[in-house]
Amino acid sequence: MKRLLATTLVVLVFSVPTLATTVTYGWEDGGTILGQFGDLTATNVTAPDPVYAGEHSLHVLDGAASGTPQAFVAWITGLTDGDVIDACFWRYDTTPGASPSCRIWGHYTPVGGTIDDYAGSAGGNDDYGPGEGWDEVCHSWTFDSDTGARDGLIVEVRTYSSAGDEVWLDDLTVTAPDGTTITVPLVTPVAECTWSAIKALYASE
Ligand SMILES: [Ca+2]
Ligand SMILES: [Ca+2]
């Protein structure tokens, strides 16, 4: 049973219903990303890789000869017109004015859709960072439901621009209105189970 639980640890992604409006995630529990578009590899790493805080960060390796791969690091659902979503993360590269670099971007998901469904770009900004180590990049979106067709927004990390380019990420912060759900790549023993249920799993051995 312990082995089964360990496997579950790796696979499950936990949705955090937010009474508070801010969720933070620093990759400390071994998580990676929620999904992706294009060719990239995301890996949870520790020193000697660059780490901004704690002991873990996320390494993103661009595997695309052209185009811009996207790593999905947060998914906010239950959104309605005018909702404001703010997201920030720390990023690391050491190439000022040149690749590798990354930036923050977003896209919508449709009502009833999954994280793999695409309902249009939500835009981002042109801040590729100083490329002098760690810096924090942020963006704010005002939600547009497209007359009720979409209710979700995914926060992306876009890597630039060639295969082999690599960046590191840490300390993601997402803020959205009460009543929405913010999902980050948090790993948890049993999604939305109580502690008593988790204890029961061990007790059954
Ligand atoms: Ca960390
Ligand atoms: Ca750079």
mmCIF file of N, CA and C and ligand atoms in Angstrom, residues 26 28 51 53-54 56-57 170-171, ligand 1:
data_model
loop_
_atom_site.group_PDB
_atom_site.id
_atom_site.type_symbol
_atom_site.label_atom_id
_atom_site.label_comp_id
_atom_site.label_asym_id
_atom_site.label_seq_id
_atom_site.Cartn_x
_atom_site.Cartn_y
_atom_site.Cartn_z
ATOM 1 N N GLY A 26 6.268 26.878 -4.643
ATOM 2 C CA GLY A 26 7.714 27.002 -4.841
ATOM 3 C C GLY A 26 8.390 25.721 -5.269
ATOM 4 N N GLU A 28 8.503 22.959 -3.889
ATOM 5 C CA GLU A 28 9.203 22.266 -2.799
ATOM 6 C C GLU A 28 8.757 20.815 -2.622
ATOM 7 N N VAL A 51 18.334 27.670 -7.511
ATOM 8 C CA VAL A 51 17.120 27.630 -6.700
ATOM 9 C C VAL A 51 16.958 29.010 -6.070
ATOM 10 N N ALA A 53 14.385 29.970 -3.772
ATOM 11 C CA ALA A 53 13.994 29.850 -2.362
ATOM 12 C C ALA A 53 13.731 28.391 -2.044
ATOM 13 N N GLY A 54 13.982 28.020 -0.807
ATOM 14 C CA GLY A 54 13.811 26.631 -0.417
ATOM 15 C C GLY A 54 14.912 25.773 -1.015
ATOM 16 N N HIS A 56 14.084 23.510 -3.843
ATOM 17 C CA HIS A 56 13.685 23.031 -5.168
ATOM 18 C C HIS A 56 13.331 24.194 -6.095
ATOM 19 N N SER A 57 13.522 23.961 -7.384
ATOM 20 C CA SER A 57 13.010 24.871 -8.404
ATOM 21 C C SER A 57 12.574 24.021 -9.592
ATOM 22 N N ASP A 170 10.855 29.620 -9.965
ATOM 23 C CA ASP A 170 10.596 29.352 -8.554
ATOM 24 C C ASP A 170 9.563 30.358 -8.053
ATOM 25 N N ASP A 171 8.996 30.073 -6.907
ATOM 26 C CA ASP A 171 8.072 30.949 -6.174
ATOM 27 C C ASP A 171 7.017 31.621 -7.057
HETATM 28 CA CA CA B 1 11.607 26.659 -4.372
#
